[in-house]
PDB file of C-alpha atoms in Angstrom:
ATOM      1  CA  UNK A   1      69.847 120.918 117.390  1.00 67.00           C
ATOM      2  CA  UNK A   2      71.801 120.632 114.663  1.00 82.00           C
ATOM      3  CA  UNK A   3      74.354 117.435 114.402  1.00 92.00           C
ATOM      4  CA  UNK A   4      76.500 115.412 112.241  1.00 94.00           C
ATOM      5  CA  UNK A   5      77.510 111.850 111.923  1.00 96.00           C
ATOM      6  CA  UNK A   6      81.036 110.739 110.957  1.00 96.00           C
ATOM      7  CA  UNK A   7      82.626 106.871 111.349  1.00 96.00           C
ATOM      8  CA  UNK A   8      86.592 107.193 111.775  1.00 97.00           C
ATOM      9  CA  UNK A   9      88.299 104.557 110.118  1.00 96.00           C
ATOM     10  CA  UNK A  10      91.294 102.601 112.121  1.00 95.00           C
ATOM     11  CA  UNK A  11      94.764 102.235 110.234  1.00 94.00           C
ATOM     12  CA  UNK A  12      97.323 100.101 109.678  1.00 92.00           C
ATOM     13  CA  UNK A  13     101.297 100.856 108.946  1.00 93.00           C
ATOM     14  CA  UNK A  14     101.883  98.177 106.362  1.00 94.00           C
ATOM     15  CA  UNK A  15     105.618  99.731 106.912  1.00 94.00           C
ATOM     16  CA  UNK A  16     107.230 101.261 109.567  1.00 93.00           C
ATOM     17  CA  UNK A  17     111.104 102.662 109.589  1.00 92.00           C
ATOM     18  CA  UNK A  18     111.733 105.272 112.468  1.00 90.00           C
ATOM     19  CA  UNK A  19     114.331 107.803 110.926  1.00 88.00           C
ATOM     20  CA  UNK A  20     115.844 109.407 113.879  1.00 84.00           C
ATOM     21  CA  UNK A  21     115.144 111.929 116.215  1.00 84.00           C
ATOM     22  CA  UNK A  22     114.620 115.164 116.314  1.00 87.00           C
ATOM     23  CA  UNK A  23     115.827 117.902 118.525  1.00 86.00           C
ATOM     24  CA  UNK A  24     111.768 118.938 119.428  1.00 85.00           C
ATOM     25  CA  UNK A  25     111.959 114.810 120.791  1.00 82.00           C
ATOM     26  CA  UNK A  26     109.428 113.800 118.035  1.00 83.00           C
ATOM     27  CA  UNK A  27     110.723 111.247 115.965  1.00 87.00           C
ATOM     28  CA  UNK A  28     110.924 111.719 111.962  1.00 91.00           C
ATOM     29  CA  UNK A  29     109.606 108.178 109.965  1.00 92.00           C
ATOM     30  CA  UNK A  30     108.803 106.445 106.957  1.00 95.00           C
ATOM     31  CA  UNK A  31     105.497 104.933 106.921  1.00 95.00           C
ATOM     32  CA  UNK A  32     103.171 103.387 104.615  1.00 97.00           C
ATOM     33  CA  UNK A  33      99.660 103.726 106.228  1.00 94.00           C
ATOM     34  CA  UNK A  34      96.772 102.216 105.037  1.00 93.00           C
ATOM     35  CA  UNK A  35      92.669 102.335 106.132  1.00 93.00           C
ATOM     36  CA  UNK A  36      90.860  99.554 106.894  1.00 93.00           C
ATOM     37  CA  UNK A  37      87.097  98.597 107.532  1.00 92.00           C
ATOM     38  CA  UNK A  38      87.068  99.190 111.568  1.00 94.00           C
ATOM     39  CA  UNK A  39      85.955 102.491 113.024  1.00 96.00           C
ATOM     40  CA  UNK A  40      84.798 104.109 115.483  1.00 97.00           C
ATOM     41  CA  UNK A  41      81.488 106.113 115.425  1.00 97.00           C
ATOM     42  CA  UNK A  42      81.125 109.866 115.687  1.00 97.00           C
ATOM     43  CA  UNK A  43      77.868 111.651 116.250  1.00 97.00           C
ATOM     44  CA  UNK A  44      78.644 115.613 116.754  1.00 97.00           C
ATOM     45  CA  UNK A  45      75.656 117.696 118.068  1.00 97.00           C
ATOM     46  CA  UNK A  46      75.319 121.269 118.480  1.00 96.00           C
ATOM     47  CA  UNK A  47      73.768 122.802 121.671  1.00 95.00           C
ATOM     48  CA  UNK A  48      73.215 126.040 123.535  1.00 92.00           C
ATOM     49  CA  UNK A  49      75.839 125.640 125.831  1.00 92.00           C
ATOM     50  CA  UNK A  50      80.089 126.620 125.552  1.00 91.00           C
ATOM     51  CA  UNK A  51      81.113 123.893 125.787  1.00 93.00           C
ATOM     52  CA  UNK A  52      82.101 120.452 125.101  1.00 95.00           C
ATOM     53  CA  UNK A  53      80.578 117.213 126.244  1.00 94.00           C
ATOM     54  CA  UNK A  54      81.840 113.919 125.645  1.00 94.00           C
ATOM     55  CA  UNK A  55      79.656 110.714 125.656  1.00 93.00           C
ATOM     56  CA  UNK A  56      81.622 107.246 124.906  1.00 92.00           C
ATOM     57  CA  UNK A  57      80.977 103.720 125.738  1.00 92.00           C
ATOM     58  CA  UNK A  58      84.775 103.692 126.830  1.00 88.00           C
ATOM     59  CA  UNK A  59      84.474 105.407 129.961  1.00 84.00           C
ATOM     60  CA  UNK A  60      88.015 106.478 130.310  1.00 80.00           C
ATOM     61  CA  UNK A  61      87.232 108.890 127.523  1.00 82.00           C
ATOM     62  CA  UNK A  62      84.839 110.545 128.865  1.00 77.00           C
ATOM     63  CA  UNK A  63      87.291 113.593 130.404  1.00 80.00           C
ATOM     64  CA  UNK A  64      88.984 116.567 129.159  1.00 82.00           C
ATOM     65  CA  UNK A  65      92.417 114.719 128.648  1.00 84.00           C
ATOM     66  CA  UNK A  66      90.395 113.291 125.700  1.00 91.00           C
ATOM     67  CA  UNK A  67      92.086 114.453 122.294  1.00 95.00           C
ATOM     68  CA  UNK A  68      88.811 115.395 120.786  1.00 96.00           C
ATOM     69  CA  UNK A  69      88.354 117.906 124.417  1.00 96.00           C
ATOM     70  CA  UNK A  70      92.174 119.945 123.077  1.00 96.00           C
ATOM     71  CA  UNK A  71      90.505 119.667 119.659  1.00 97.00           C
ATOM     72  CA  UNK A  72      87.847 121.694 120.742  1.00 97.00           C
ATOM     73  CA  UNK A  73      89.603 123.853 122.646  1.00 96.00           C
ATOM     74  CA  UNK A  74      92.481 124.306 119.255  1.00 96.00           C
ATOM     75  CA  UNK A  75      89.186 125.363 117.017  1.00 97.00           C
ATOM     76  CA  UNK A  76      87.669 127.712 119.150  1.00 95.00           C
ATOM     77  CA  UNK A  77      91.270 129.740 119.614  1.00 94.00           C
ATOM     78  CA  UNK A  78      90.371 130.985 116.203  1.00 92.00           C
ATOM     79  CA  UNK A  79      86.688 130.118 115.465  1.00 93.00           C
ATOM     80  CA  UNK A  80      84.554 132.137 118.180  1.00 88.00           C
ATOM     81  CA  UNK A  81      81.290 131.319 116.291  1.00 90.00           C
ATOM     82  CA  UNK A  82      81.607 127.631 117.714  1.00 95.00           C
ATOM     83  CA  UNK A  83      79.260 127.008 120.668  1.00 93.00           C
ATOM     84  CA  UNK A  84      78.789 124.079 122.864  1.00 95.00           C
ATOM     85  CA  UNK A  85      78.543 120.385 121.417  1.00 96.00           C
ATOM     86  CA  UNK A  86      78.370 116.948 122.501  1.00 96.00           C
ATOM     87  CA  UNK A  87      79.919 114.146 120.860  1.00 96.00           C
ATOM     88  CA  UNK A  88      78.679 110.542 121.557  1.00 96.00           C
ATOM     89  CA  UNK A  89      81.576 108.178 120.700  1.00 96.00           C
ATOM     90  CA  UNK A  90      81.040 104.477 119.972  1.00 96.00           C
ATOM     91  CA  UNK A  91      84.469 103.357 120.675  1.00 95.00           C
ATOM     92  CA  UNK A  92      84.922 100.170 118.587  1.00 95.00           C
ATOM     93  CA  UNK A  93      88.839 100.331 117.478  1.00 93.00           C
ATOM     94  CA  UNK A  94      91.272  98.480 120.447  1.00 90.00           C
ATOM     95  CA  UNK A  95      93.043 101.031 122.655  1.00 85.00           C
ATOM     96  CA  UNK A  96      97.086 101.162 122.552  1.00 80.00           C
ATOM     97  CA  UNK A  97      96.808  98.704 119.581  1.00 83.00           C
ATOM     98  CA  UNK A  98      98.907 100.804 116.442  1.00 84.00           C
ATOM     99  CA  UNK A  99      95.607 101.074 115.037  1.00 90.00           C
ATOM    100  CA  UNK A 100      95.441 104.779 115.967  1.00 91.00           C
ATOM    101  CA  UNK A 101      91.953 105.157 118.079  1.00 92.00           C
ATOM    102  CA  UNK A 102      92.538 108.565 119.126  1.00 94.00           C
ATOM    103  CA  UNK A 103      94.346 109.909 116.079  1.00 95.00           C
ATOM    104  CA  UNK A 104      90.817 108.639 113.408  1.00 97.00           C
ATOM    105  CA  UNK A 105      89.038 110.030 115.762  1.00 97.00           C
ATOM    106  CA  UNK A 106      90.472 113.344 115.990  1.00 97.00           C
ATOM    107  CA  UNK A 107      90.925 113.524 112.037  1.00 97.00           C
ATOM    108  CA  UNK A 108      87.313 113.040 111.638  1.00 97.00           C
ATOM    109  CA  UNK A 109      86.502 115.350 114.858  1.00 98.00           C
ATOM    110  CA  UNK A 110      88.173 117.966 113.079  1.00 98.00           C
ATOM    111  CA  UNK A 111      86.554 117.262 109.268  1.00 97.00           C
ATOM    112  CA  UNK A 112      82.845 117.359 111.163  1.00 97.00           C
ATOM    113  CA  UNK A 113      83.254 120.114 113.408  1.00 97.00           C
ATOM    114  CA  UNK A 114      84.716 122.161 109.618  1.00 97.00           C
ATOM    115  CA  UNK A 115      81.175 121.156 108.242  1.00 96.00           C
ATOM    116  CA  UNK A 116      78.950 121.185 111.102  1.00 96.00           C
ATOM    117  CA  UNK A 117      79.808 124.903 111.890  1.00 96.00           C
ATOM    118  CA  UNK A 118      80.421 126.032 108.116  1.00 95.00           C
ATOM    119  CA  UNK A 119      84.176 126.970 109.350  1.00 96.00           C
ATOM    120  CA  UNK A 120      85.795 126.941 105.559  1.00 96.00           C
ATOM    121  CA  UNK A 121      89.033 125.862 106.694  1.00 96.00           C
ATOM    122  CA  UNK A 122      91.182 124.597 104.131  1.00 96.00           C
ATOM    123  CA  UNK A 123      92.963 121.473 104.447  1.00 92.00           C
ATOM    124  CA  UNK A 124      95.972 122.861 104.808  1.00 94.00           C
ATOM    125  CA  UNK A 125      94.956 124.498 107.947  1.00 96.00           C
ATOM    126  CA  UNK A 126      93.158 121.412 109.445  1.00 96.00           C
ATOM    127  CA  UNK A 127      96.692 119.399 108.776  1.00 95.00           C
ATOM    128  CA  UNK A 128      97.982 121.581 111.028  1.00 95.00           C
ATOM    129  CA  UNK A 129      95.824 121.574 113.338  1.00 96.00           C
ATOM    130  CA  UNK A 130      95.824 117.885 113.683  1.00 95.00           C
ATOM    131  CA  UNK A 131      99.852 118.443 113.593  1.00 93.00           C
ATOM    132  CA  UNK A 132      99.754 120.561 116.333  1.00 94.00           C
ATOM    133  CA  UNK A 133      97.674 117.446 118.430  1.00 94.00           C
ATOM    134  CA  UNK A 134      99.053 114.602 117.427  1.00 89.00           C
ATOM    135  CA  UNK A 135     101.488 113.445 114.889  1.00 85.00           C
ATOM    136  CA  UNK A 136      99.544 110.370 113.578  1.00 90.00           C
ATOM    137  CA  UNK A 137      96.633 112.632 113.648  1.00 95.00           C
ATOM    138  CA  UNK A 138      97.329 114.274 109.951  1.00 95.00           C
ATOM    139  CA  UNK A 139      97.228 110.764 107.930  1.00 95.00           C
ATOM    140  CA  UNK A 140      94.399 110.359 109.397  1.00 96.00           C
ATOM    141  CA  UNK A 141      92.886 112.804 107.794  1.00 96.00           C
ATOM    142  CA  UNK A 142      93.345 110.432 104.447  1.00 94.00           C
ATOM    143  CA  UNK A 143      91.225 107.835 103.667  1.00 90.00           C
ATOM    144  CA  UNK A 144      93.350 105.862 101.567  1.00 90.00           C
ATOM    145  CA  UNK A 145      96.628 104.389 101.254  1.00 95.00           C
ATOM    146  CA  UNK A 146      99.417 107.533 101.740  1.00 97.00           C
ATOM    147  CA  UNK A 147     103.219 107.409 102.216  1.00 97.00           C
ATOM    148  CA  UNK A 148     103.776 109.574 105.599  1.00 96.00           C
ATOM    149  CA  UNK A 149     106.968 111.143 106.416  1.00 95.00           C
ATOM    150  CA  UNK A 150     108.559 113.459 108.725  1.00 94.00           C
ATOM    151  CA  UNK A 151     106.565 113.153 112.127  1.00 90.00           C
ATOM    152  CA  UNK A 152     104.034 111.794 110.000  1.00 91.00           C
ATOM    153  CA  UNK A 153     102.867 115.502 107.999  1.00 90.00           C
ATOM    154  CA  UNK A 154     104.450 114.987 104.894  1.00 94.00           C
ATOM    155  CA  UNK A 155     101.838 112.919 102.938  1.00 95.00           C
ATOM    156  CA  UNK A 156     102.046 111.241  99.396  1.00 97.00           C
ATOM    157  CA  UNK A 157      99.040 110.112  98.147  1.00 96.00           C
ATOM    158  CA  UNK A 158      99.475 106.679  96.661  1.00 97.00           C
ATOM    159  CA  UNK A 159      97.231 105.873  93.678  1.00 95.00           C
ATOM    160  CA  UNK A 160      95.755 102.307  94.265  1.00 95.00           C
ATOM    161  CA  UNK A 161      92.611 100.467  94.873  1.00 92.00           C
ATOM    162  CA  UNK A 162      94.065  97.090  95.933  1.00 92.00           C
ATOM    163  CA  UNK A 163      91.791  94.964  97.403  1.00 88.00           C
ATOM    164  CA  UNK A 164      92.998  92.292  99.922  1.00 84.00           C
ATOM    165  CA  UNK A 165      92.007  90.382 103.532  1.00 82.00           C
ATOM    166  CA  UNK A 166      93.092  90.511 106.458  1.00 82.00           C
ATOM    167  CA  UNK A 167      93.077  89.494 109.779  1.00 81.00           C
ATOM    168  CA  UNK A 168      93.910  91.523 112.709  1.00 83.00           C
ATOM    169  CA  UNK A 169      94.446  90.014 116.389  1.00 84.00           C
ATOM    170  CA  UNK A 170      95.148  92.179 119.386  1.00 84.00           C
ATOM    171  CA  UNK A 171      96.675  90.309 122.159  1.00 84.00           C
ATOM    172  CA  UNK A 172      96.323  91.238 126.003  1.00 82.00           C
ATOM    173  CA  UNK A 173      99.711  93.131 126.077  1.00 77.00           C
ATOM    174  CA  UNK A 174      99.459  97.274 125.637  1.00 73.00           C
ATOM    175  CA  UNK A 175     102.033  99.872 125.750  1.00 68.00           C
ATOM    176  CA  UNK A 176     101.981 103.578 124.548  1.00 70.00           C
ATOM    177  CA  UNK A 177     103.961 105.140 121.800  1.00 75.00           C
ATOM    178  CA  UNK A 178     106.121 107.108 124.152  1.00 77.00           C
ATOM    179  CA  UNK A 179     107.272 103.918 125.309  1.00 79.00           C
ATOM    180  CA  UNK A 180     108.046 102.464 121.929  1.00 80.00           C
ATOM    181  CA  UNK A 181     109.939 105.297 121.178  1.00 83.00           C
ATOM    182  CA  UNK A 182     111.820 105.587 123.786  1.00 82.00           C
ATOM    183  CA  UNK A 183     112.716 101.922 123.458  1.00 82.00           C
ATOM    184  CA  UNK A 184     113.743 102.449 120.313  1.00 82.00           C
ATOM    185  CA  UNK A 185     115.964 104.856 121.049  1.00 81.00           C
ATOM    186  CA  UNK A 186     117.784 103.223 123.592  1.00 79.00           C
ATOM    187  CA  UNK A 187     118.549 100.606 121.313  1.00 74.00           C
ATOM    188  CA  UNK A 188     121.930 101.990 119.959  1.00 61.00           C
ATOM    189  CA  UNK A 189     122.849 100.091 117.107  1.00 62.00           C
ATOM    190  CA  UNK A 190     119.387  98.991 116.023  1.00 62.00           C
ATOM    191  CA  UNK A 191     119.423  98.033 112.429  1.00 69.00           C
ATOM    192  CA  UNK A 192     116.215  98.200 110.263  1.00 75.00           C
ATOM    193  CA  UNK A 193     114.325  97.264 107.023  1.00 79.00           C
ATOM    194  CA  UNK A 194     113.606  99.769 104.838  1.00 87.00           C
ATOM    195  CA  UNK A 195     110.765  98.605 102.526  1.00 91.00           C
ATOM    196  CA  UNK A 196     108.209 101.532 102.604  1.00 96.00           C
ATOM    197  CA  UNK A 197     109.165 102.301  98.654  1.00 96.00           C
ATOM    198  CA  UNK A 198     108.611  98.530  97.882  1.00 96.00           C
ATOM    199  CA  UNK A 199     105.379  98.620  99.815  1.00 96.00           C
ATOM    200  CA  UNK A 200     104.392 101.441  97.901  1.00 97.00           C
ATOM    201  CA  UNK A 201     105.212  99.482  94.551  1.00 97.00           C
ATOM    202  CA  UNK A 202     103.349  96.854  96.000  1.00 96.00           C
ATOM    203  CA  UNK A 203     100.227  98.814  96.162  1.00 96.00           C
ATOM    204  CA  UNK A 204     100.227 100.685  92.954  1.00 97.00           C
ATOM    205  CA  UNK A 205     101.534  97.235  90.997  1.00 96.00           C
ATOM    206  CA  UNK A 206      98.044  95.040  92.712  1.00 94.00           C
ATOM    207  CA  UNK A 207     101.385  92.689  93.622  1.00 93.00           C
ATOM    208  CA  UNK A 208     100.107  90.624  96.572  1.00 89.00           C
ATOM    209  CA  UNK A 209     103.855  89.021  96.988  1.00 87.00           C
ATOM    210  CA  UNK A 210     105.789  92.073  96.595  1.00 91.00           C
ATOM    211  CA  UNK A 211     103.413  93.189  99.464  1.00 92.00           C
ATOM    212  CA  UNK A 212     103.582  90.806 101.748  1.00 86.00           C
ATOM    213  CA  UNK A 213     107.376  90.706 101.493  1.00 86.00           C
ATOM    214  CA  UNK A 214     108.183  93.484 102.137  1.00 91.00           C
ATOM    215  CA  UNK A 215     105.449  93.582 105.533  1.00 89.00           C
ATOM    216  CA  UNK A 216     107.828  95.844 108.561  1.00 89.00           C
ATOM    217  CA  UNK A 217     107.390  97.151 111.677  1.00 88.00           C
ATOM    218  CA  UNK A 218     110.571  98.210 113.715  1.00 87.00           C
ATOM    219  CA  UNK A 219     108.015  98.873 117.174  1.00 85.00           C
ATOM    220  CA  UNK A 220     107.973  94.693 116.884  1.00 81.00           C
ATOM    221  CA  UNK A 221     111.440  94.386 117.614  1.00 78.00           C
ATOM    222  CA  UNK A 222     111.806  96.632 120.552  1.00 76.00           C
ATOM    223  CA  UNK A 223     108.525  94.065 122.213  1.00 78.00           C
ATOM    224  CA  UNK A 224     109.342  92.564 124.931  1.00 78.00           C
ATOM    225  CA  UNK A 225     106.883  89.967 124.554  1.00 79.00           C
ATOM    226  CA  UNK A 226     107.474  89.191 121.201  1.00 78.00           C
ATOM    227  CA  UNK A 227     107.610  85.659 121.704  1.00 82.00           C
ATOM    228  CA  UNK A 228     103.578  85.692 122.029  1.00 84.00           C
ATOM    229  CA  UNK A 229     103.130  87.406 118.778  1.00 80.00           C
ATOM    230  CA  UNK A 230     105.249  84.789 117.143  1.00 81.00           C
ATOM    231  CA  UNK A 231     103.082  81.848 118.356  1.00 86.00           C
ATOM    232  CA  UNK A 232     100.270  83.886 116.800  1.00 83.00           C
ATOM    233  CA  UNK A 233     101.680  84.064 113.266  1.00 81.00           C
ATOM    234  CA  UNK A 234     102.926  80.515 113.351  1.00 83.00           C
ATOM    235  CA  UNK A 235      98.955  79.883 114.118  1.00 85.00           C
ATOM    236  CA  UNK A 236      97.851  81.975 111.335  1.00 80.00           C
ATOM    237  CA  UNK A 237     100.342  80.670 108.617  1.00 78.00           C
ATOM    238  CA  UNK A 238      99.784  77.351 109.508  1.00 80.00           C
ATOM    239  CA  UNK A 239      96.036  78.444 108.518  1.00 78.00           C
ATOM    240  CA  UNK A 240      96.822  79.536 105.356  1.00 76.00           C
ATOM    241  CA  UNK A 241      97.907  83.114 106.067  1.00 75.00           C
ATOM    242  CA  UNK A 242      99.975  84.397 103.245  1.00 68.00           C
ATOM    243  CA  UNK A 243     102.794  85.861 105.621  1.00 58.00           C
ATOM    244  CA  UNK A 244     102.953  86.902 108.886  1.00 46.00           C
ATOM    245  CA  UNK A 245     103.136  90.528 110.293  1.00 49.00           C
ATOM    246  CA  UNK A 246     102.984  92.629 113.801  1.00 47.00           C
ATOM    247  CA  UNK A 247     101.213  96.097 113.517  1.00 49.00           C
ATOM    248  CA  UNK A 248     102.349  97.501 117.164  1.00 46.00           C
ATOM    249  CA  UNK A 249     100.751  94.982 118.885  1.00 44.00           C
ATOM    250  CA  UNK A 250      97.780  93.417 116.607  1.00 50.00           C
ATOM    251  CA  UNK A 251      99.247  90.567 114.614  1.00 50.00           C
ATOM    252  CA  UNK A 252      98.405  90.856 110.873  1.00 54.00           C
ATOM    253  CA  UNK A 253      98.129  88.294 108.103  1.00 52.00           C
ATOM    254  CA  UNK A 254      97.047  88.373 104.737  1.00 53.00           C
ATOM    255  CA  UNK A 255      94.620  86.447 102.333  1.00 48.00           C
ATOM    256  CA  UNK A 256      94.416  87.805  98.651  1.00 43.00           C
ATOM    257  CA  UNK A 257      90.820  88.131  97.357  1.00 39.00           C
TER     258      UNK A 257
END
């Protein structure tokens, strides 16, 4: 049968300022998100059943509370020529990391299954779509640097192709977004960096110190175990690491090319 092969590329949020929240309990940020050279792999095959089947080397994934099952289930509301698939999933990108596992692979879920089955949706309607699953889900759909705003559908494009190393480390502490959030918001007089227009500079301007200045993450300073991440960078800098940085939980750290 007929099948498709797709790699979904992880991301990181070289900024990250949480706006407030909304009344709908999503929150509304400001986010500079960029692609890097880790993904996971998709293969999407047709077959002559109704339904979907997933395959991953992650074994937890292999359910329907996987996001790529409700994308399925989203497409056919409105496609009824789909039929059965089965995606195998070669799960590569850390779980619970900020590097959004679920959210590339969704993005790209959605791109194949538009090709695979000739379904001519626009990409309006597969940003909302992914909108409707998951709010990192629309950058996603971007593979390049993009300012994100609102819950994370309001995209910006931005215009660079700067080059640079880095280095990401995912310690053996996890927690989910919800959590982070919620953290966040608990936190009543949290004060906060806003860089993401410097970053964006940064990135159009090739300016490797401008970047790495202006490096933010508010989720880093709701961590609890923050302390571990800072033994990290001091590792890294002392290695020659431009500056440090926490992505979620992965610890960051530049080298220019």
């Amino acid at each position: 049968m007929k099948g498709i092969y797709t790699k979904a590329r992880a991301k990181i949020n070289l900024t990250l300022e949480v706006i407030g929240k909304r009344e709908d309990n999503y929150h509304n940020i400001k986010s500079v998100f960029q692609k890097i050279n880790l993904y996971d792999e998709l293969y999407i095959q047709k077959t002559k059943t109704n339904e979907i089947k997933i395959r991953s080397n992650t074994k937890e994934l292999n359910n329907k509370k996987n996001i790529l099952y409700k994308a399925y289930e989203k497409l056919k509301e409105t496609n009824p020529n789909i039929t059965g698939i089965e995606v195998r999933l070669n799960k590569k990108i850390p779980m619970q990391a900020g590097l959004a596992g679920g959210s590339t692979d969704c993005a790209s879920f959605l791109l194949g299954m538009n090709q695979l089955f000739d379904l001519k949706l626009s990409k309006e309607e597969i940003k909302n779509i992914g909108k409707s699953l998951g709010a990192d889900v629309v950058p996603c759909l971007y593979n390049k640097a993009v300012l994100a705003e609102g819950i994370g559908d309001i995209i910006t494009p931005i215009p660079t192709n700067f080059k640079y190393y880095i280095i990401i480390i995912k310690p053996d502490i996890s927690c989910n977004t919800k959590k982070m959030y919620k953290k966040i918001d608990e936190k009543k007089r949290f004060m906060q960096t806003k860089n993401s227009d410097k970053m964006v500079k940064a990135l159009q301007q090739k300016d490797i110190e401008l970047l790495t200045n202006n490096l933010y993450n508010i989720f880093e300073e709701a961590l609890e175990e923050k302390h571990i991440l800072q033994g990290i960078k001091e590792a890294l800098i002392h290695q020659g690491a431009i500056r440090k940085f926490n992505d979620r939980f992965g610890v960051l750290c530049l080298w220019h090319i």
